[in-house]
Structure formats: C-alpha cells, structure tokens
mmCIF file of C-alpha atoms in Angstrom:
data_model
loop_
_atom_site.group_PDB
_atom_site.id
_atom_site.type_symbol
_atom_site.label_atom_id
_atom_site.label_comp_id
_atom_site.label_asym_id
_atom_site.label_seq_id
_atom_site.Cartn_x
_atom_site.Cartn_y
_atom_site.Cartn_z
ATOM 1 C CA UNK A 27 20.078 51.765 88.270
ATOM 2 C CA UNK A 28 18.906 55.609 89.138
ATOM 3 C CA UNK A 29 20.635 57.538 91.312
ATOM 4 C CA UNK A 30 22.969 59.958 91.707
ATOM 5 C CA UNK A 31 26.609 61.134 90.295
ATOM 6 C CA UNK A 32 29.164 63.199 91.178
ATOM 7 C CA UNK A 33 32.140 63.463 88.029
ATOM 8 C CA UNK A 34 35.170 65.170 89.490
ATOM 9 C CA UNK A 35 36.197 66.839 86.041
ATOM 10 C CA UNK A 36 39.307 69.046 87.494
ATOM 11 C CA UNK A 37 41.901 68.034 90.096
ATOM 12 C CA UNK A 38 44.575 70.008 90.819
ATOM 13 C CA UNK A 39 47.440 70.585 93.459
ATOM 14 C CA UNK A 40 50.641 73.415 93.288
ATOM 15 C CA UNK A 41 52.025 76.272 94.849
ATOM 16 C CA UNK A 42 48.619 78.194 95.260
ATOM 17 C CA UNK A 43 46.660 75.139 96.770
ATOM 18 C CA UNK A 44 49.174 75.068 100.297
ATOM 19 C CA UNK A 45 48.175 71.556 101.603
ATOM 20 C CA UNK A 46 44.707 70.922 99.530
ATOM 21 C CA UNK A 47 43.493 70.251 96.097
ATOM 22 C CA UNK A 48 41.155 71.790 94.402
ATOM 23 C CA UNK A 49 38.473 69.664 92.861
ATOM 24 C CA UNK A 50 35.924 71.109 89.925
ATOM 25 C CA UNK A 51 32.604 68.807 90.077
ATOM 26 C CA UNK A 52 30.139 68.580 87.442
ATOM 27 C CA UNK A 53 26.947 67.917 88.393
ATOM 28 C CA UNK A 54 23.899 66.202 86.718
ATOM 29 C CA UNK A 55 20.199 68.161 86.918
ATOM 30 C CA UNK A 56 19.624 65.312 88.405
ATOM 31 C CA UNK A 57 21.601 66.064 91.437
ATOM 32 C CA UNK A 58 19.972 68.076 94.423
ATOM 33 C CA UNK A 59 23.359 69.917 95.340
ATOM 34 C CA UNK A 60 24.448 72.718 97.111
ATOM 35 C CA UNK A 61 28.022 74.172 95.802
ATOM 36 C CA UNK A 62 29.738 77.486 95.747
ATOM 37 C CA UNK A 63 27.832 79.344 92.798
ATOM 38 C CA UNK A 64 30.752 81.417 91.591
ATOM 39 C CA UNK A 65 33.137 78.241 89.922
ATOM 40 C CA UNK A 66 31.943 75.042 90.702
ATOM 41 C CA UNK A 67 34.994 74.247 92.644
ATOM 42 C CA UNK A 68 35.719 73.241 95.874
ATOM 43 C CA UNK A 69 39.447 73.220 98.114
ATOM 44 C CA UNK A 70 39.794 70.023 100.357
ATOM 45 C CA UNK A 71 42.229 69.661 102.620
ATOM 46 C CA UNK A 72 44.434 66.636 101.446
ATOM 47 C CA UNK A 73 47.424 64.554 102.683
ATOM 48 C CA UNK A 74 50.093 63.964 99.967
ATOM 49 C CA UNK A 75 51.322 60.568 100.683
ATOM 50 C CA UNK A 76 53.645 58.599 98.887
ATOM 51 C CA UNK A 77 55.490 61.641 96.879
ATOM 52 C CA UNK A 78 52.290 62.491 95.051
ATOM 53 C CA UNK A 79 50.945 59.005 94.334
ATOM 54 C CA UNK A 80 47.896 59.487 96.273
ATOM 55 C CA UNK A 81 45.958 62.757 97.623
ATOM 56 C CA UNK A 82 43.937 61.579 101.289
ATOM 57 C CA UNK A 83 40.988 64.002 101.616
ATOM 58 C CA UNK A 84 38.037 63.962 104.291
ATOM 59 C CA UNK A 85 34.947 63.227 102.962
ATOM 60 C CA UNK A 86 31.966 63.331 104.585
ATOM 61 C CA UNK A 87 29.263 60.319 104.426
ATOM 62 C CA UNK A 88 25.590 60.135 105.986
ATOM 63 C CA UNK A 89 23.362 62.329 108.321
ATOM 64 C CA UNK A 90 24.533 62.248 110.603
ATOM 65 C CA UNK A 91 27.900 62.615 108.712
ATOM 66 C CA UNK A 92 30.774 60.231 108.956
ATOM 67 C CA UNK A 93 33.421 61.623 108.018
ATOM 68 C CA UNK A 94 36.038 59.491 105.903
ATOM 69 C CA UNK A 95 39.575 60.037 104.692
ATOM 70 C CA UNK A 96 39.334 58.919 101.022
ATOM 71 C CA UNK A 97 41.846 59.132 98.170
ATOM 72 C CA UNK A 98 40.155 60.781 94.999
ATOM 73 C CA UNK A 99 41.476 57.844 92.462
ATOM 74 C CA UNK A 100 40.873 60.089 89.089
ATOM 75 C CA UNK A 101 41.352 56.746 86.634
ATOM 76 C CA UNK A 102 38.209 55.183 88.192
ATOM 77 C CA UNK A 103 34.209 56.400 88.240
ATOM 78 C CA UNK A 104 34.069 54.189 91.368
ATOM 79 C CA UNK A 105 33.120 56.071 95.209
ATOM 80 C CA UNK A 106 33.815 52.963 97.509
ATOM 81 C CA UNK A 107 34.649 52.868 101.195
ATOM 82 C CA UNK A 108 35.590 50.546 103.876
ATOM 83 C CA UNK A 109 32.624 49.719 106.049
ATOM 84 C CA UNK A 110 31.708 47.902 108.736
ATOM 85 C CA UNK A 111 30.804 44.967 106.927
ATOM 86 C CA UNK A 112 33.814 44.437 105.454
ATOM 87 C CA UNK A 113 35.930 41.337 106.063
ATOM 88 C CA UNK A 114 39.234 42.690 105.910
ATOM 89 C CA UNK A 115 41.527 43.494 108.891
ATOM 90 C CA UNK A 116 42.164 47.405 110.175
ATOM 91 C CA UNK A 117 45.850 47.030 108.631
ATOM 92 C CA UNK A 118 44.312 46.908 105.475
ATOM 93 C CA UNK A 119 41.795 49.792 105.868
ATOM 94 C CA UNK A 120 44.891 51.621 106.283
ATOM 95 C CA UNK A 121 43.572 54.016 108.961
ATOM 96 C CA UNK A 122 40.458 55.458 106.006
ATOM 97 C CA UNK A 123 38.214 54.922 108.395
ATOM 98 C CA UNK A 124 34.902 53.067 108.650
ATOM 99 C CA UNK A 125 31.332 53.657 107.252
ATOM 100 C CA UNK A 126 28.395 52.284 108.864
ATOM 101 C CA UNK A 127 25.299 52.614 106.704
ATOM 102 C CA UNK A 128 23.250 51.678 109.420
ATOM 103 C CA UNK A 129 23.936 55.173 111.290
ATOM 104 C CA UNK A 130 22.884 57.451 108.408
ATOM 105 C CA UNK A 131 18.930 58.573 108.171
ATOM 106 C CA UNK A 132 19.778 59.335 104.930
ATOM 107 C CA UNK A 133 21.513 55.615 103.700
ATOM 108 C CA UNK A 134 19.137 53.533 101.296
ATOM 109 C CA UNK A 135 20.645 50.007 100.353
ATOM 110 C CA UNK A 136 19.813 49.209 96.665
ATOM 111 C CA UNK A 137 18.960 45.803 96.467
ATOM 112 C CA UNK A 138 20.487 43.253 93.989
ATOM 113 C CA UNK A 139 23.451 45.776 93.114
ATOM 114 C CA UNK A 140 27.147 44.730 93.650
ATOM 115 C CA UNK A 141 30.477 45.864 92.631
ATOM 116 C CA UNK A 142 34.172 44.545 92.131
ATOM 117 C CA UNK A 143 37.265 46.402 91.356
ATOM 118 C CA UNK A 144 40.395 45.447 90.886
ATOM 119 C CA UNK A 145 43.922 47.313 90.216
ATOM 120 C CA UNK A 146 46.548 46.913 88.337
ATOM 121 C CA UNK A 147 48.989 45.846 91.583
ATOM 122 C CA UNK A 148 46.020 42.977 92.124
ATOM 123 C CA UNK A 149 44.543 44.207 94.863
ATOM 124 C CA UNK A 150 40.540 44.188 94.728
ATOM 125 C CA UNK A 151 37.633 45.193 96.678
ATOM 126 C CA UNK A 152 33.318 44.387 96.416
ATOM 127 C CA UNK A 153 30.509 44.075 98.102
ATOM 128 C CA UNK A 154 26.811 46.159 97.985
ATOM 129 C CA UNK A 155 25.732 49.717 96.869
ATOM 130 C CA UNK A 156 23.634 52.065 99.122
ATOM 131 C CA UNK A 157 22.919 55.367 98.257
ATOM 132 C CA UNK A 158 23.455 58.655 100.895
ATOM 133 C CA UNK A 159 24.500 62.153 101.544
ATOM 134 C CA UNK A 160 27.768 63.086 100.865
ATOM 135 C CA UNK A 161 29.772 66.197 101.539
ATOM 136 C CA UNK A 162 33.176 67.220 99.719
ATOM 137 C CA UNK A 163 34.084 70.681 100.696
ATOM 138 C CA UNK A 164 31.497 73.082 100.323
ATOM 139 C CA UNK A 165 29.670 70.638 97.719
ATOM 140 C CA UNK A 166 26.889 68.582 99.322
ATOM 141 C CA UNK A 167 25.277 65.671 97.147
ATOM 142 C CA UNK A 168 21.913 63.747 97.635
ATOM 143 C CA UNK A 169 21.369 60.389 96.819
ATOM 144 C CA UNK A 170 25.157 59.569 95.720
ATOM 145 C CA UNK A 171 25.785 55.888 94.599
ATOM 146 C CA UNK A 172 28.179 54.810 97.332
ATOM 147 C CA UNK A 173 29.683 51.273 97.085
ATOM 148 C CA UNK A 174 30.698 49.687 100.878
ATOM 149 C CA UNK A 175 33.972 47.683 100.481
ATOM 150 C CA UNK A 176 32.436 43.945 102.330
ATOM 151 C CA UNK A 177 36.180 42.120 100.970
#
C-alpha cells in the first residue's frame, strides 16, 4: 500500500505544557507537509482524562476539515476514527466525534484495504482505509492513511 505516514516520535506533558502536549513528528520525504521549521514540534491542546490514562486532542480531518477529538494512543501505529459508517451507538463513540469521508475533496478510499484492532481490555474496532488531509497543530499532512472505525 503507498501512502502516507505520520510517526509521532516525542510526546510529552508537565509543568511547561499548561493544558497541552507537545508532540515531535517525524516525517517521511514522502510526506508533502507543512510544520514549524525551527523543531519539528507541535503543542495541541489536550484533555487529560482518566488521571493521565488518556490525552483527548483535536485533530483535524478533510478539506473541508472535520475536526475530531482523538486520543494519541503511543503503543499503536494505527490513526482510526469513528465515522459515519460505523455500526456502533453514540455511547460508544464516546463524544470523539464523527468523520464523514464523503465531505472531504481531499478523501480517496483505497480499495481492498481493511483493518482490525483489538486491545488488551477486548475491545476492538475495523472497517476500510481512505486516505486525506490531516492537521495536528501547526503540522498539516497530505495523503495520511486514515482507517474509519465501520464496528
């Protein structure tokens, strides 16, 4: 499969990050991105939830951009979101919000490509890979592999 990747190498919260984290990205030559040339890094506004467990960031998806709350897992490679496709309930989306390939210019569905995770608690989620725009702070990425959560 070509396409796109975004590896977040650095995450970090503290004192000095008041209310974000601070992500550093490394980026393929692959990638068409545009990115603060002094670092590499980027600070996103997060929501701690759950004493630390989890960091809730907006992330922005398609043209015109969607934007998403997302939590940046850092033991998986995997960037998938609920959509509006998936057969879940709203409960279960847990208020992430929704992304509807079908509104984005910029969405291309790649044909014949699925995914599954599943976690350690046994929860799982699949369904189809398109590739889009996506926007994490001040880092923009073309053509990012993004998986939409159908189950």
């Amino acid at each position: 499969m070509t396409g796109r990747l975004i590896s977040l190498v650095d995450f970090s919260t503290g004192p000095n990050t008041q209310g974000n984290i601070r992500i550093a990205a490394e980026i393929s030559e692959l990638h068409e991105v545009n990115q603060d040339p002094d670092d590499g890094m980027t600070m996103v506004p997060s929501q701690d939830i759950q004493n630390d467990t989890e960091y809730a960031c907006p992330v922005t998806i398609g043209t015109p951009g969607e934007t998403l709350t997302l939590d940046f897992d850092t033991g998986s490679a995997d960037l998938w979101v609920w959509s509006s496709q998936a057969r879940v309930s709203k409960a279960d989306m847990k208020g992430r919000g929704i992304y509807d390939p079908k509104k984005s210019r910029t969405s291309k569905r790649l044909r014949g490509h699925t995914w599954e995770v599943r976690y350690g608690d046994g929860s799982s989620a699949s369904g189809v890979v398109y590739m889009d725009t996506i926007v994490i702070g001040d880092i923009t990425v073309e053509n990012q592999a993004v998986e939409v959560a159908r189950s």
